């Protein structure tokens, strides 16, 4: 999976300012809705419904919120590195500061599972996460995320 297809430059948020999980999901929904010309509340509701099934906080400071979204015709990704880690009900109980949003079209087949696996595989890598945490800008974050050695 080539993350460069999911992460365009306007989809990387450097030093995100959410202070809690709900605010982060609302911020993601608002940003995605603007870029996709969809309803922010619909996106936020879908993300919150998915979180109710079980947290997408995967441990080591990383979360991968995702949901199927009506009106979407292709996978959509967005990434943020938060200024301060937030509680996310992660499986390890630790707060998160690296968050990758994946929005999925209703008719998506196995390609979204490949995307989830690929994103999860290298964002859970401690060395890679450390590089993301040290990146000095949004463009540096995107360069790391889109580096072919991690796809």
mmCIF file with all atom_site columns, N, CA and C in Angstrom, residues 76-124:
data_model
loop_
_atom_site.group_PDB
_atom_site.id
_atom_site.type_symbol
_atom_site.label_atom_id
_atom_site.label_alt_id
_atom_site.label_comp_id
_atom_site.label_asym_id
_atom_site.label_entity_id
_atom_site.label_seq_id
_atom_site.pdbx_PDB_ins_code
_atom_site.Cartn_x
_atom_site.Cartn_y
_atom_site.Cartn_z
_atom_site.occupancy
_atom_site.B_iso_or_equiv
_atom_site.pdbx_formal_charge
_atom_site.auth_seq_id
_atom_site.auth_comp_id
_atom_site.auth_asym_id
_atom_site.auth_atom_id
_atom_site.pdbx_PDB_model_num
ATOM 1   N N  . UNK A 1 76  ? -9.470  7.443  2.112  1.00 0.00 ? 76  UNK A N  1
ATOM 2   C CA . UNK A 1 76  ? -9.017  8.793  2.453  1.00 0.00 ? 76  UNK A CA 1
ATOM 3   C C  . UNK A 1 76  ? -8.221  8.703  3.750  1.00 0.00 ? 76  UNK A C  1
ATOM 4   N N  . UNK A 1 77  ? -6.994  9.216  3.733  1.00 0.00 ? 77  UNK A N  1
ATOM 5   C CA . UNK A 1 77  ? -6.168  9.210  4.930  1.00 0.00 ? 77  UNK A CA 1
ATOM 6   C C  . UNK A 1 77  ? -5.787  10.601 5.368  1.00 0.00 ? 77  UNK A C  1
ATOM 7   N N  . UNK A 1 78  ? -5.555  10.729 6.668  1.00 0.00 ? 78  UNK A N  1
ATOM 8   C CA . UNK A 1 78  ? -5.105  11.984 7.253  1.00 0.00 ? 78  UNK A CA 1
ATOM 9   C C  . UNK A 1 78  ? -4.270  11.620 8.479  1.00 0.00 ? 78  UNK A C  1
ATOM 10  N N  . UNK A 1 79  ? -3.251  12.419 8.762  1.00 0.00 ? 79  UNK A N  1
ATOM 11  C CA . UNK A 1 79  ? -2.362  12.122 9.891  1.00 0.00 ? 79  UNK A CA 1
ATOM 12  C C  . UNK A 1 79  ? -2.161  13.365 10.732 1.00 0.00 ? 79  UNK A C  1
ATOM 13  N N  . UNK A 1 80  ? -2.080  13.171 12.044 1.00 0.00 ? 80  UNK A N  1
ATOM 14  C CA . UNK A 1 80  ? -1.704  14.267 12.929 1.00 0.00 ? 80  UNK A CA 1
ATOM 15  C C  . UNK A 1 80  ? -0.743  13.779 13.998 1.00 0.00 ? 80  UNK A C  1
ATOM 16  N N  . UNK A 1 81  ? 0.164   14.651 14.325 1.00 0.00 ? 81  UNK A N  1
ATOM 17  C CA . UNK A 1 81  ? 1.006   14.459 15.505 1.00 0.00 ? 81  UNK A CA 1
ATOM 18  C C  . UNK A 1 81  ? 0.559   15.525 16.488 1.00 0.00 ? 81  UNK A C  1
ATOM 19  N N  . UNK A 1 82  ? 0.089   15.090 17.622 1.00 0.00 ? 82  UNK A N  1
ATOM 20  C CA . UNK A 1 82  ? -0.461  16.017 18.609 1.00 0.00 ? 82  UNK A CA 1
ATOM 21  C C  . UNK A 1 82  ? 0.635   16.720 19.402 1.00 0.00 ? 82  UNK A C  1
ATOM 22  N N  . UNK A 1 83  ? 0.341   17.958 19.793 1.00 0.00 ? 83  UNK A N  1
ATOM 23  C CA . UNK A 1 83  ? 1.236   18.720 20.663 1.00 0.00 ? 83  UNK A CA 1
ATOM 24  C C  . UNK A 1 83  ? 1.465   17.989 21.977 1.00 0.00 ? 83  UNK A C  1
ATOM 25  N N  . UNK A 1 84  ? 0.360   17.516 22.544 1.00 0.00 ? 84  UNK A N  1
ATOM 26  C CA . UNK A 1 84  ? 0.388   16.793 23.824 1.00 0.00 ? 84  UNK A CA 1
ATOM 27  C C  . UNK A 1 84  ? -0.406  15.508 23.667 1.00 0.00 ? 84  UNK A C  1
ATOM 28  N N  . UNK A 1 85  ? 0.135   14.404 24.184 1.00 0.00 ? 85  UNK A N  1
ATOM 29  C CA . UNK A 1 85  ? -0.607  13.138 24.118 1.00 0.00 ? 85  UNK A CA 1
ATOM 30  C C  . UNK A 1 85  ? -1.952  13.258 24.844 1.00 0.00 ? 85  UNK A C  1
ATOM 31  N N  . UNK A 1 86  ? -2.940  12.521 24.325 1.00 0.00 ? 86  UNK A N  1
ATOM 32  C CA . UNK A 1 86  ? -4.275  12.522 24.932 1.00 0.00 ? 86  UNK A CA 1
ATOM 33  C C  . UNK A 1 86  ? -4.690  11.093 25.277 1.00 0.00 ? 86  UNK A C  1
ATOM 34  N N  . UNK A 1 87  ? -5.574  10.983 26.255 1.00 0.00 ? 87  UNK A N  1
ATOM 35  C CA . UNK A 1 87  ? -6.142  9.684  26.622 1.00 0.00 ? 87  UNK A CA 1
ATOM 36  C C  . UNK A 1 87  ? -7.018  9.215  25.457 1.00 0.00 ? 87  UNK A C  1
ATOM 37  N N  . UNK A 1 88  ? -6.868  7.938  25.067 1.00 0.00 ? 88  UNK A N  1
ATOM 38  C CA . UNK A 1 88  ? -7.596  7.436  23.905 1.00 0.00 ? 88  UNK A CA 1
ATOM 39  C C  . UNK A 1 88  ? -8.172  6.042  24.152 1.00 0.00 ? 88  UNK A C  1
ATOM 40  N N  . UNK A 1 89  ? -8.183  5.599  25.411 1.00 0.00 ? 89  UNK A N  1
ATOM 41  C CA . UNK A 1 89  ? -8.640  4.245  25.744 1.00 0.00 ? 89  UNK A CA 1
ATOM 42  C C  . UNK A 1 89  ? -7.827  3.197  24.988 1.00 0.00 ? 89  UNK A C  1
ATOM 43  N N  . UNK A 1 90  ? -6.542  3.438  24.819 1.00 0.00 ? 90  UNK A N  1
ATOM 44  C CA . UNK A 1 90  ? -5.670  2.537  24.076 1.00 0.00 ? 90  UNK A CA 1
ATOM 45  C C  . UNK A 1 90  ? -5.541  1.188  24.771 1.00 0.00 ? 90  UNK A C  1
ATOM 46  N N  . UNK A 1 91  ? -5.175  0.186  23.989 1.00 0.00 ? 91  UNK A N  1
ATOM 47  C CA . UNK A 1 91  ? -5.073  -1.165 24.547 1.00 0.00 ? 91  UNK A CA 1
ATOM 48  C C  . UNK A 1 91  ? -3.999  -1.267 25.625 1.00 0.00 ? 91  UNK A C  1
ATOM 49  N N  . UNK A 1 92  ? -2.990  -0.403 25.570 1.00 0.00 ? 92  UNK A N  1
ATOM 50  C CA . UNK A 1 92  ? -1.947  -0.435 26.596 1.00 0.00 ? 92  UNK A CA 1
ATOM 51  C C  . UNK A 1 92  ? -2.174  0.617  27.686 1.00 0.00 ? 92  UNK A C  1
ATOM 52  N N  . UNK A 1 93  ? -3.280  1.360  27.587 1.00 0.00 ? 93  UNK A N  1
ATOM 53  C CA . UNK A 1 93  ? -3.602  2.367  28.592 1.00 0.00 ? 93  UNK A CA 1
ATOM 54  C C  . UNK A 1 93  ? -2.798  3.650  28.474 1.00 0.00 ? 93  UNK A C  1
ATOM 55  N N  . UNK A 1 94  ? -1.883  3.722  27.511 1.00 0.00 ? 94  UNK A N  1
ATOM 56  C CA . UNK A 1 94  ? -1.048  4.914  27.353 1.00 0.00 ? 94  UNK A CA 1
ATOM 57  C C  . UNK A 1 94  ? -1.730  5.936  26.453 1.00 0.00 ? 94  UNK A C  1
ATOM 58  N N  . UNK A 1 95  ? -1.445  7.226  26.667 1.00 0.00 ? 95  UNK A N  1
ATOM 59  C CA . UNK A 1 95  ? -2.017  8.267  25.803 1.00 0.00 ? 95  UNK A CA 1
ATOM 60  C C  . UNK A 1 95  ? -1.406  8.200  24.403 1.00 0.00 ? 95  UNK A C  1
ATOM 61  N N  . UNK A 1 96  ? -2.088  8.822  23.443 1.00 0.00 ? 96  UNK A N  1
ATOM 62  C CA . UNK A 1 96  ? -1.616  8.810  22.057 1.00 0.00 ? 96  UNK A CA 1
ATOM 63  C C  . UNK A 1 96  ? -1.211  10.214 21.613 1.00 0.00 ? 96  UNK A C  1
ATOM 64  N N  . UNK A 1 97  ? -0.249  10.252 20.710 1.00 0.00 ? 97  UNK A N  1
ATOM 65  C CA . UNK A 1 97  ? 0.154   11.516 20.092 1.00 0.00 ? 97  UNK A CA 1
ATOM 66  C C  . UNK A 1 97  ? 0.325   11.370 18.585 1.00 0.00 ? 97  UNK A C  1
ATOM 67  N N  . UNK A 1 98  ? 0.308   10.148 18.061 1.00 0.00 ? 98  UNK A N  1
ATOM 68  C CA . UNK A 1 98  ? 0.386   9.889  16.627 1.00 0.00 ? 98  UNK A CA 1
ATOM 69  C C  . UNK A 1 98  ? -0.930  9.261  16.192 1.00 0.00 ? 98  UNK A C  1
ATOM 70  N N  . UNK A 1 99  ? -1.648  9.941  15.308 1.00 0.00 ? 99  UNK A N  1
ATOM 71  C CA . UNK A 1 99  ? -2.986  9.482  14.948 1.00 0.00 ? 99  UNK A CA 1
ATOM 72  C C  . UNK A 1 99  ? -3.162  9.502  13.431 1.00 0.00 ? 99  UNK A C  1
ATOM 73  N N  . UNK A 1 100 ? -3.520  8.362  12.889 1.00 0.00 ? 100 UNK A N  1
ATOM 74  C CA . UNK A 1 100 ? -3.765  8.232  11.457 1.00 0.00 ? 100 UNK A CA 1
ATOM 75  C C  . UNK A 1 100 ? -5.248  7.946  11.267 1.00 0.00 ? 100 UNK A C  1
ATOM 76  N N  . UNK A 1 101 ? -5.932  8.808  10.552 1.00 0.00 ? 101 UNK A N  1
ATOM 77  C CA . UNK A 1 101 ? -7.352  8.640  10.243 1.00 0.00 ? 101 UNK A CA 1
ATOM 78  C C  . UNK A 1 101 ? -7.476  7.943  8.894  1.00 0.00 ? 101 UNK A C  1
ATOM 79  N N  . UNK A 1 102 ? -8.349  6.929  8.829  1.00 0.00 ? 102 UNK A N  1
ATOM 80  C CA . UNK A 1 102 ? -8.639  6.272  7.559  1.00 0.00 ? 102 UNK A CA 1
ATOM 81  C C  . UNK A 1 102 ? -10.152 6.229  7.378  1.00 0.00 ? 102 UNK A C  1
ATOM 82  N N  . UNK A 1 103 ? -10.631 6.878  6.311  1.00 0.00 ? 103 UNK A N  1
ATOM 83  C CA . UNK A 1 103 ? -12.047 6.836  5.959  1.00 0.00 ? 103 UNK A CA 1
ATOM 84  C C  . UNK A 1 103 ? -12.196 5.888  4.774  1.00 0.00 ? 103 UNK A C  1
ATOM 85  N N  . UNK A 1 104 ? -13.232 5.070  4.835  1.00 0.00 ? 104 UNK A N  1
ATOM 86  C CA . UNK A 1 104 ? -13.388 3.948  3.918  1.00 0.00 ? 104 UNK A CA 1
ATOM 87  C C  . UNK A 1 104 ? -14.705 4.066  3.158  1.00 0.00 ? 104 UNK A C  1
ATOM 88  N N  . UNK A 1 105 ? -14.698 3.885  1.840  1.00 0.00 ? 105 UNK A N  1
ATOM 89  C CA . UNK A 1 105 ? -15.959 3.886  1.086  1.00 0.00 ? 105 UNK A CA 1
ATOM 90  C C  . UNK A 1 105 ? -16.801 2.677  1.479  1.00 0.00 ? 105 UNK A C  1
ATOM 91  N N  . UNK A 1 106 ? -18.116 2.796  1.419  1.00 0.00 ? 106 UNK A N  1
ATOM 92  C CA . UNK A 1 106 ? -18.994 1.683  1.822  1.00 0.00 ? 106 UNK A CA 1
ATOM 93  C C  . UNK A 1 106 ? -18.746 0.394  1.036  1.00 0.00 ? 106 UNK A C  1
ATOM 94  N N  . UNK A 1 107 ? -18.390 0.511  -0.224 1.00 0.00 ? 107 UNK A N  1
ATOM 95  C CA . UNK A 1 107 ? -18.218 -0.671 -1.068 1.00 0.00 ? 107 UNK A CA 1
ATOM 96  C C  . UNK A 1 107 ? -16.784 -1.197 -1.072 1.00 0.00 ? 107 UNK A C  1
ATOM 97  N N  . UNK A 1 108 ? -15.920 -0.663 -0.223 1.00 0.00 ? 108 UNK A N  1
ATOM 98  C CA . UNK A 1 108 ? -14.520 -1.090 -0.223 1.00 0.00 ? 108 UNK A CA 1
ATOM 99  C C  . UNK A 1 108 ? -14.414 -2.567 0.103  1.00 0.00 ? 108 UNK A C  1
ATOM 100 N N  . UNK A 1 109 ? -13.576 -3.227 -0.637 1.00 0.00 ? 109 UNK A N  1
ATOM 101 C CA . UNK A 1 109 ? -13.305 -4.631 -0.381 1.00 0.00 ? 109 UNK A CA 1
ATOM 102 C C  . UNK A 1 109 ? -12.085 -4.774 0.504  1.00 0.00 ? 109 UNK A C  1
ATOM 103 N N  . UNK A 1 110 ? -11.242 -5.701 0.147  1.00 0.00 ? 110 UNK A N  1
ATOM 104 C CA . UNK A 1 110 ? -10.083 -6.012 0.983  1.00 0.00 ? 110 UNK A CA 1
ATOM 105 C C  . UNK A 1 110 ? -8.998  -4.936 0.953  1.00 0.00 ? 110 UNK A C  1
ATOM 106 N N  . UNK A 1 111 ? -9.075  -3.975 0.023  1.00 0.00 ? 111 UNK A N  1
ATOM 107 C CA . UNK A 1 111 ? -8.018  -2.953 -0.027 1.00 0.00 ? 111 UNK A CA 1
ATOM 108 C C  . UNK A 1 111 ? -7.963  -2.135 1.260  1.00 0.00 ? 111 UNK A C  1
ATOM 109 N N  . UNK A 1 112 ? -9.096  -1.961 1.928  1.00 0.00 ? 112 UNK A N  1
ATOM 110 C CA . UNK A 1 112 ? -9.043  -1.185 3.170  1.00 0.00 ? 112 UNK A CA 1
ATOM 111 C C  . UNK A 1 112 ? -8.369  -1.994 4.278  1.00 0.00 ? 112 UNK A C  1
ATOM 112 N N  . UNK A 1 113 ? -8.527  -3.322 4.248  1.00 0.00 ? 113 UNK A N  1
ATOM 113 C CA . UNK A 1 113 ? -7.839  -4.154 5.239  1.00 0.00 ? 113 UNK A CA 1
ATOM 114 C C  . UNK A 1 113 ? -6.328  -4.094 5.018  1.00 0.00 ? 113 UNK A C  1
ATOM 115 N N  . UNK A 1 114 ? -5.909  -4.076 3.747  1.00 0.00 ? 114 UNK A N  1
ATOM 116 C CA . UNK A 1 114 ? -4.485  -3.941 3.439  1.00 0.00 ? 114 UNK A CA 1
ATOM 117 C C  . UNK A 1 114 ? -3.971  -2.591 3.909  1.00 0.00 ? 114 UNK A C  1
ATOM 118 N N  . UNK A 1 115 ? -4.779  -1.540 3.737  1.00 0.00 ? 115 UNK A N  1
ATOM 119 C CA . UNK A 1 115 ? -4.381  -0.207 4.184  1.00 0.00 ? 115 UNK A CA 1
ATOM 120 C C  . UNK A 1 115 ? -4.243  -0.175 5.708  1.00 0.00 ? 115 UNK A C  1
ATOM 121 N N  . UNK A 1 116 ? -5.219  -0.717 6.416  1.00 0.00 ? 116 UNK A N  1
ATOM 122 C CA . UNK A 1 116 ? -5.146  -0.753 7.882  1.00 0.00 ? 116 UNK A CA 1
ATOM 123 C C  . UNK A 1 116 ? -3.910  -1.516 8.348  1.00 0.00 ? 116 UNK A C  1
ATOM 124 N N  . UNK A 1 117 ? -3.649  -2.658 7.732  1.00 0.00 ? 117 UNK A N  1
ATOM 125 C CA . UNK A 1 117 ? -2.497  -3.473 8.126  1.00 0.00 ? 117 UNK A CA 1
ATOM 126 C C  . UNK A 1 117 ? -1.191  -2.735 7.863  1.00 0.00 ? 117 UNK A C  1
ATOM 127 N N  . UNK A 1 118 ? -1.091  -2.098 6.710  1.00 0.00 ? 118 UNK A N  1
ATOM 128 C CA . UNK A 1 118 ? 0.134   -1.393 6.345  1.00 0.00 ? 118 UNK A CA 1
ATOM 129 C C  . UNK A 1 118 ? 0.388   -0.212 7.284  1.00 0.00 ? 118 UNK A C  1
ATOM 130 N N  . UNK A 1 119 ? -0.631  0.581  7.512  1.00 0.00 ? 119 UNK A N  1
ATOM 131 C CA . UNK A 1 119 ? -0.500  1.739  8.403  1.00 0.00 ? 119 UNK A CA 1
ATOM 132 C C  . UNK A 1 119 ? -0.102  1.276  9.799  1.00 0.00 ? 119 UNK A C  1
ATOM 133 N N  . UNK A 1 120 ? -0.822  0.284  10.297 1.00 0.00 ? 120 UNK A N  1
ATOM 134 C CA . UNK A 1 120 ? -0.567  -0.220 11.635 1.00 0.00 ? 120 UNK A CA 1
ATOM 135 C C  . UNK A 1 120 ? 0.836   -0.796 11.769 1.00 0.00 ? 120 UNK A C  1
ATOM 136 N N  . UNK A 1 121 ? 1.266   -1.544 10.767 1.00 0.00 ? 121 UNK A N  1
ATOM 137 C CA . UNK A 1 121 ? 2.560   -2.220 10.823 1.00 0.00 ? 121 UNK A CA 1
ATOM 138 C C  . UNK A 1 121 ? 3.700   -1.231 11.085 1.00 0.00 ? 121 UNK A C  1
ATOM 139 N N  . UNK A 1 122 ? 3.747   -0.161 10.332 1.00 0.00 ? 122 UNK A N  1
ATOM 140 C CA . UNK A 1 122 ? 4.917   0.673  10.551 1.00 0.00 ? 122 UNK A CA 1
ATOM 141 C C  . UNK A 1 122 ? 4.718   1.816  11.522 1.00 0.00 ? 122 UNK A C  1
ATOM 142 N N  . UNK A 1 123 ? 3.499   2.206  11.817 1.00 0.00 ? 123 UNK A N  1
ATOM 143 C CA . UNK A 1 123 ? 3.331   3.219  12.863 1.00 0.00 ? 123 UNK A CA 1
ATOM 144 C C  . UNK A 1 123 ? 3.499   2.620  14.253 1.00 0.00 ? 123 UNK A C  1
ATOM 145 N N  . UNK A 1 124 ? 3.392   1.300  14.348 1.00 0.00 ? 124 UNK A N  1
ATOM 146 C CA . UNK A 1 124 ? 3.644   0.646  15.632 1.00 0.00 ? 124 UNK A CA 1
ATOM 147 C C  . UNK A 1 124 ? 5.137   0.360  15.827 1.00 0.00 ? 124 UNK A C  1
#
